[in-house]
Amino acid sequence: MDMEKVNSMDFGEFVDVFGNVVERCPLIAAAVWSQRPFSNSEDLEKHFFAFIDALPQSGQEGILRCHPDLAGRELQQGTLTAESRREQRGAGLMSLDAAERLRLAELNAQYRARFGFPFVLAARLSDRAAVPGELARRLQRPPAEELRTALGEVKKIGRLRLADLLGAAGLAGP
Ligand code: GUN
């Protein structure tokens, strides 16, 4: 998809296409649409990230809370978004054995209890063997630092989702 096409989208089409660049936060795409035209994919991405950065802490935590747990109940129930499902499947999180699932559920619960939002990790850049260790490591960090790290993961996820939507040509930009 090229930028000319993106810039020609009406509001509804844009939100349909880019509404899940940030998991379950179509409001961000709705706000970004107003910033068109975009010069290239980096410019488009910049607007998504700037919106996140400009939010007060409560809004940033709200974004994190829109994410499902990795290998959590929504995965079991089949209620994940298509993007999250693909990412979790790619990381092998759909084929955990019962002990691995339990361990992750315990760590996810500890993380949520400590920070008040779910553990977010760019699953496509990780795998089932690495996730529990990374979760246990991040559980130890100071809350302010962890909020920054988690938002960095939201951006990594968003960058990969945008690249999927725009394709290699869109990524290179004109
Ligand atoms: N990493 C990639 N997608 C997701 C998601 O949907 N939830 C969480 N917690 N991490 C992710």
PDB file of C-alpha atoms and ligand atoms in Angstrom:
ATOM      1  CA  MET A   1       0.000   0.000   0.000  1.00  0.00           C
ATOM      2  CA  ASP A   2       1.554   3.345  -0.958  1.00  0.00           C
ATOM      3  CA  MET A   3       1.268   6.673   0.836  1.00  0.00           C
ATOM      4  CA  GLU A   4      -0.893   8.157  -1.891  1.00  0.00           C
ATOM      5  CA  LYS A   5      -3.450   5.472  -1.135  1.00  0.00           C
ATOM      6  CA  VAL A   6      -3.143   6.067   2.633  1.00  0.00           C
ATOM      7  CA  ASN A   7      -3.530   9.829   2.194  1.00  0.00           C
ATOM      8  CA  SER A   8      -6.644   9.351   0.066  1.00  0.00           C
ATOM      9  CA  MET A   9      -8.473   7.271   2.699  1.00  0.00           C
ATOM     10  CA  ASP A  10     -11.573   8.723   4.282  1.00  0.00           C
ATOM     11  CA  PHE A  11     -11.875   8.606   8.060  1.00  0.00           C
ATOM     12  CA  GLY A  12     -13.789   5.321   8.225  1.00  0.00           C
ATOM     13  CA  GLU A  13     -11.452   3.482   5.895  1.00  0.00           C
ATOM     14  CA  PHE A  14      -8.355   4.779   7.690  1.00  0.00           C
ATOM     15  CA  VAL A  15      -9.647   3.648  11.095  1.00  0.00           C
ATOM     16  CA  ASP A  16     -10.684   0.278   9.642  1.00  0.00           C
ATOM     17  CA  VAL A  17      -7.190  -0.278   8.265  1.00  0.00           C
ATOM     18  CA  PHE A  18      -5.022   1.273  11.024  1.00  0.00           C
ATOM     19  CA  GLY A  19      -7.341   0.967  14.040  1.00  0.00           C
ATOM     20  CA  ASN A  20      -5.381  -1.886  15.613  1.00  0.00           C
ATOM     21  CA  VAL A  21      -1.839  -0.609  15.025  1.00  0.00           C
ATOM     22  CA  VAL A  22      -2.059  -0.014  18.762  1.00  0.00           C
ATOM     23  CA  GLU A  23      -3.932  -2.950  20.253  1.00  0.00           C
ATOM     24  CA  ARG A  24      -7.625  -2.153  20.744  1.00  0.00           C
ATOM     25  CA  CYS A  25      -6.973   1.594  20.569  1.00  0.00           C
ATOM     26  CA  PRO A  26      -8.714   2.774  17.383  1.00  0.00           C
ATOM     27  CA  LEU A  27      -8.966   6.227  18.971  1.00  0.00           C
ATOM     28  CA  ILE A  28      -5.260   6.698  18.189  1.00  0.00           C
ATOM     29  CA  ALA A  29      -5.777   6.000  14.478  1.00  0.00           C
ATOM     30  CA  ALA A  30      -8.812   8.304  14.589  1.00  0.00           C
ATOM     31  CA  ALA A  31      -6.620  11.113  15.925  1.00  0.00           C
ATOM     32  CA  VAL A  32      -3.740  10.375  13.534  1.00  0.00           C
ATOM     33  CA  TRP A  33      -6.063  10.624  10.502  1.00  0.00           C
ATOM     34  CA  SER A  34      -6.440  14.363  11.215  1.00  0.00           C
ATOM     35  CA  GLN A  35      -2.680  14.810  10.708  1.00  0.00           C
ATOM     36  CA  ARG A  36      -2.701  13.678   7.043  1.00  0.00           C
ATOM     37  CA  PRO A  37      -1.167  13.943   4.526  1.00  0.00           C
ATOM     38  CA  PHE A  38       1.783  11.768   5.564  1.00  0.00           C
ATOM     39  CA  SER A  39       5.015  12.109   3.634  1.00  0.00           C
ATOM     40  CA  ASN A  40       6.045   8.478   4.126  1.00  0.00           C
ATOM     41  CA  SER A  41       5.662   5.527   6.507  1.00  0.00           C
ATOM     42  CA  GLU A  42       8.099   6.991   9.036  1.00  0.00           C
ATOM     43  CA  ASP A  43       6.001  10.132   9.141  1.00  0.00           C
ATOM     44  CA  LEU A  44       2.842   8.090   9.704  1.00  0.00           C
ATOM     45  CA  GLU A  45       4.533   6.098  12.457  1.00  0.00           C
ATOM     46  CA  LYS A  46       5.803   9.308  14.060  1.00  0.00           C
ATOM     47  CA  HIS A  47       2.235  10.544  14.479  1.00  0.00           C
ATOM     48  CA  PHE A  48       1.140   7.319  16.192  1.00  0.00           C
ATOM     49  CA  PHE A  49       4.083   7.483  18.577  1.00  0.00           C
ATOM     50  CA  ALA A  50       3.708  11.218  19.252  1.00  0.00           C
ATOM     51  CA  PHE A  51       0.096  10.654  20.298  1.00  0.00           C
ATOM     52  CA  ILE A  52       1.200   7.993  22.803  1.00  0.00           C
ATOM     53  CA  ASP A  53       4.014  10.169  24.148  1.00  0.00           C
ATOM     54  CA  ALA A  54       1.720  13.178  24.612  1.00  0.00           C
ATOM     55  CA  LEU A  55      -0.797  11.317  26.784  1.00  0.00           C
ATOM     56  CA  PRO A  56      -0.816  11.777  30.526  1.00  0.00           C
ATOM     57  CA  GLN A  57       0.350   8.755  32.519  1.00  0.00           C
ATOM     58  CA  SER A  58      -3.261   7.624  33.047  1.00  0.00           C
ATOM     59  CA  GLY A  59      -3.770   7.485  29.266  1.00  0.00           C
ATOM     60  CA  GLN A  60      -0.501   5.636  28.703  1.00  0.00           C
ATOM     61  CA  GLU A  61      -1.479   3.082  31.333  1.00  0.00           C
ATOM     62  CA  GLY A  62      -4.883   2.866  29.659  1.00  0.00           C
ATOM     63  CA  ILE A  63      -3.200   1.849  26.390  1.00  0.00           C
ATOM     64  CA  LEU A  64      -1.333  -0.923  28.176  1.00  0.00           C
ATOM     65  CA  ARG A  65      -4.557  -2.109  29.837  1.00  0.00           C
ATOM     66  CA  CYS A  66      -6.130  -2.595  26.411  1.00  0.00           C
ATOM     67  CA  HIS A  67      -3.634  -5.419  25.765  1.00  0.00           C
ATOM     68  CA  PRO A  68      -4.544  -9.017  26.529  1.00  0.00           C
ATOM     69  CA  ASP A  69      -2.225 -11.147  28.649  1.00  0.00           C
ATOM     70  CA  LEU A  70       0.266 -13.198  26.687  1.00  0.00           C
ATOM     71  CA  ALA A  71      -0.980 -16.803  26.594  1.00  0.00           C
ATOM     72  CA  GLY A  72      -3.891 -15.684  28.754  1.00  0.00           C
ATOM     73  CA  ARG A  73      -7.603 -16.312  28.993  1.00  0.00           C
ATOM     74  CA  GLU A  74      -8.428 -14.547  25.736  1.00  0.00           C
ATOM     75  CA  LEU A  75      -6.090 -16.806  23.850  1.00  0.00           C
ATOM     76  CA  GLN A  76      -7.831 -19.831  25.399  1.00  0.00           C
ATOM     77  CA  GLN A  77     -11.259 -18.394  24.617  1.00  0.00           C
ATOM     78  CA  GLY A  78     -10.390 -17.390  21.052  1.00  0.00           C
ATOM     79  CA  THR A  79     -11.272 -13.728  21.620  1.00  0.00           C
ATOM     80  CA  LEU A  80      -7.927 -12.168  20.673  1.00  0.00           C
ATOM     81  CA  THR A  81      -7.663  -9.652  17.843  1.00  0.00           C
ATOM     82  CA  ALA A  82      -6.353 -11.158  14.600  1.00  0.00           C
ATOM     83  CA  GLU A  83      -3.045  -9.320  15.043  1.00  0.00           C
ATOM     84  CA  SER A  84      -2.471 -10.427  18.630  1.00  0.00           C
ATOM     85  CA  ARG A  85      -3.397 -13.984  17.724  1.00  0.00           C
ATOM     86  CA  ARG A  86      -0.911 -14.071  14.857  1.00  0.00           C
ATOM     87  CA  GLU A  87       1.852 -12.599  17.020  1.00  0.00           C
ATOM     88  CA  GLN A  88       1.251 -14.959  19.924  1.00  0.00           C
ATOM     89  CA  ARG A  89       1.039 -17.938  17.622  1.00  0.00           C
ATOM     90  CA  GLY A  90       4.284 -16.877  15.913  1.00  0.00           C
ATOM     91  CA  ALA A  91       6.030 -16.774  19.285  1.00  0.00           C
ATOM     92  CA  GLY A  92       4.825 -20.301  20.045  1.00  0.00           C
ATOM     93  CA  LEU A  93       2.537 -19.145  22.849  1.00  0.00           C
ATOM     94  CA  MET A  94      -0.356 -21.201  21.491  1.00  0.00           C
ATOM     95  CA  SER A  95       1.490 -24.442  21.978  1.00  0.00           C
ATOM     96  CA  LEU A  96       2.566 -24.172  25.610  1.00  0.00           C
ATOM     97  CA  ASP A  97       2.168 -27.233  27.793  1.00  0.00           C
ATOM     98  CA  ALA A  98       0.079 -27.000  30.975  1.00  0.00           C
ATOM     99  CA  ALA A  99       3.075 -26.281  33.226  1.00  0.00           C
ATOM    100  CA  GLU A 100       4.346 -23.467  30.967  1.00  0.00           C
ATOM    101  CA  ARG A 101       0.867 -21.950  30.794  1.00  0.00           C
ATOM    102  CA  LEU A 102       0.523 -22.032  34.557  1.00  0.00           C
ATOM    103  CA  ARG A 103       3.943 -20.451  35.090  1.00  0.00           C
ATOM    104  CA  LEU A 104       3.102 -17.637  32.681  1.00  0.00           C
ATOM    105  CA  ALA A 105      -0.334 -17.115  34.276  1.00  0.00           C
ATOM    106  CA  GLU A 106       1.314 -16.757  37.697  1.00  0.00           C
ATOM    107  CA  LEU A 107       3.916 -14.307  36.400  1.00  0.00           C
ATOM    108  CA  ASN A 108       1.278 -12.309  34.485  1.00  0.00           C
ATOM    109  CA  ALA A 109      -0.793 -12.041  37.678  1.00  0.00           C
ATOM    110  CA  GLN A 110       2.206 -10.904  39.739  1.00  0.00           C
ATOM    111  CA  TYR A 111       3.110  -8.330  37.112  1.00  0.00           C
ATOM    112  CA  ARG A 112      -0.431  -6.956  36.945  1.00  0.00           C
ATOM    113  CA  ALA A 113      -0.633  -6.791  40.745  1.00  0.00           C
ATOM    114  CA  ARG A 114       2.659  -4.880  40.955  1.00  0.00           C
ATOM    115  CA  PHE A 115       2.203  -2.373  38.114  1.00  0.00           C
ATOM    116  CA  GLY A 116      -1.571  -2.221  37.570  1.00  0.00           C
ATOM    117  CA  PHE A 117      -1.354  -3.055  33.859  1.00  0.00           C
ATOM    118  CA  PRO A 118      -0.634  -6.246  31.912  1.00  0.00           C
ATOM    119  CA  PHE A 119       2.786  -7.367  30.741  1.00  0.00           C
ATOM    120  CA  VAL A 120       3.285  -6.206  27.158  1.00  0.00           C
ATOM    121  CA  LEU A 121       6.100  -7.537  25.031  1.00  0.00           C
ATOM    122  CA  ALA A 122       6.577  -7.455  21.256  1.00  0.00           C
ATOM    123  CA  ALA A 123       5.870 -11.178  20.978  1.00  0.00           C
ATOM    124  CA  ARG A 124       7.135 -11.354  17.394  1.00  0.00           C
ATOM    125  CA  LEU A 125      10.590 -10.357  18.580  1.00  0.00           C
ATOM    126  CA  SER A 126      10.563 -13.032  21.283  1.00  0.00           C
ATOM    127  CA  ASP A 127       9.587 -16.667  21.716  1.00  0.00           C
ATOM    128  CA  ARG A 128       8.019 -19.020  24.217  1.00  0.00           C
ATOM    129  CA  ALA A 129      11.369 -19.917  25.769  1.00  0.00           C
ATOM    130  CA  ALA A 130      12.322 -16.276  26.400  1.00  0.00           C
ATOM    131  CA  VAL A 131       8.993 -14.819  27.594  1.00  0.00           C
ATOM    132  CA  PRO A 132       8.907 -16.111  31.212  1.00  0.00           C
ATOM    133  CA  GLY A 133      12.485 -14.988  31.892  1.00  0.00           C
ATOM    134  CA  GLU A 134      11.825 -11.548  30.433  1.00  0.00           C
ATOM    135  CA  LEU A 135       8.619 -11.259  32.453  1.00  0.00           C
ATOM    136  CA  ALA A 136      10.401 -12.259  35.668  1.00  0.00           C
ATOM    137  CA  ARG A 137      13.187  -9.754  34.932  1.00  0.00           C
ATOM    138  CA  ARG A 138      10.814  -6.857  34.248  1.00  0.00           C
ATOM    139  CA  LEU A 139       8.828  -7.676  37.401  1.00  0.00           C
ATOM    140  CA  GLN A 140      11.811  -6.442  39.429  1.00  0.00           C
ATOM    141  CA  ARG A 141      12.034  -3.005  37.857  1.00  0.00           C
ATOM    142  CA  PRO A 142      10.928   0.327  39.313  1.00  0.00           C
ATOM    143  CA  PRO A 143       7.402   1.275  38.145  1.00  0.00           C
ATOM    144  CA  ALA A 144       8.367   4.472  36.276  1.00  0.00           C
ATOM    145  CA  GLU A 145      11.064   2.629  34.336  1.00  0.00           C
ATOM    146  CA  GLU A 146       8.739  -0.264  33.590  1.00  0.00           C
ATOM    147  CA  LEU A 147       6.050   2.055  32.223  1.00  0.00           C
ATOM    148  CA  ARG A 148       8.620   3.440  29.758  1.00  0.00           C
ATOM    149  CA  THR A 149       9.748  -0.045  28.767  1.00  0.00           C
ATOM    150  CA  ALA A 150       6.180  -1.270  28.267  1.00  0.00           C
ATOM    151  CA  LEU A 151       5.333   1.733  26.055  1.00  0.00           C
ATOM    152  CA  GLY A 152       8.489   1.004  24.071  1.00  0.00           C
ATOM    153  CA  GLU A 153       7.111  -2.500  23.449  1.00  0.00           C
ATOM    154  CA  VAL A 154       3.765  -1.009  22.319  1.00  0.00           C
ATOM    155  CA  LYS A 155       5.735   1.022  19.775  1.00  0.00           C
ATOM    156  CA  LYS A 156       7.681  -2.033  18.581  1.00  0.00           C
ATOM    157  CA  ILE A 157       4.401  -3.893  18.100  1.00  0.00           C
ATOM    158  CA  GLY A 158       2.938  -0.882  16.279  1.00  0.00           C
ATOM    159  CA  ARG A 159       5.971  -0.570  13.991  1.00  0.00           C
ATOM    160  CA  LEU A 160       5.682  -4.233  12.961  1.00  0.00           C
ATOM    161  CA  ARG A 161       1.924  -3.953  12.406  1.00  0.00           C
ATOM    162  CA  LEU A 162       2.399  -0.829  10.280  1.00  0.00           C
ATOM    163  CA  ALA A 163       5.073  -2.608   8.240  1.00  0.00           C
ATOM    164  CA  ASP A 164       2.622  -5.478   7.654  1.00  0.00           C
ATOM    165  CA  LEU A 165      -0.032  -3.052   6.443  1.00  0.00           C
ATOM    166  CA  LEU A 166       2.209  -0.912   4.285  1.00  0.00           C
ATOM    167  CA  GLY A 167       4.437  -3.647   2.926  1.00  0.00           C
ATOM    168  CA  ALA A 168       8.125  -3.375   2.122  1.00  0.00           C
ATOM    169  CA  ALA A 169       7.520  -0.608  -0.449  1.00  0.00           C
ATOM    170  CA  GLY A 170       5.662   1.476   2.122  1.00  0.00           C
ATOM    171  CA  LEU A 171       8.448   0.965   4.641  1.00  0.00           C
ATOM    172  CA  ALA A 172      11.151   2.210   2.309  1.00  0.00           C
ATOM    173  CA  GLY A 173       9.062   5.286   1.552  1.00  0.00           C
ATOM    174  CA  PRO A 174       9.453   7.635  -1.408  1.00  0.00           C
TER     175      PRO A 174
HETATM  176  N1  GUN B   1       2.731  -8.535  22.133  1.00  0.00           N
HETATM  177  C1  GUN B   1       2.243  -8.594  20.898  1.00  0.00           C
HETATM  178  N2  GUN B   1       0.935  -8.602  20.919  1.00  0.00           N
HETATM  179  C2  GUN B   1       0.590  -8.578  22.222  1.00  0.00           C
HETATM  180  C3  GUN B   1      -0.628  -8.576  22.879  1.00  0.00           C
HETATM  181  O1  GUN B   1      -1.680  -8.605  22.266  1.00  0.00           O
HETATM  182  N3  GUN B   1      -0.590  -8.564  24.239  1.00  0.00           N
HETATM  183  C4  GUN B   1       0.559  -8.516  24.943  1.00  0.00           C
HETATM  184  N4  GUN B   1       0.500  -8.530  26.265  1.00  0.00           N
HETATM  185  N5  GUN B   1       1.732  -8.472  24.347  1.00  0.00           N
HETATM  186  C5  GUN B   1       1.713  -8.512  22.996  1.00  0.00           C
END
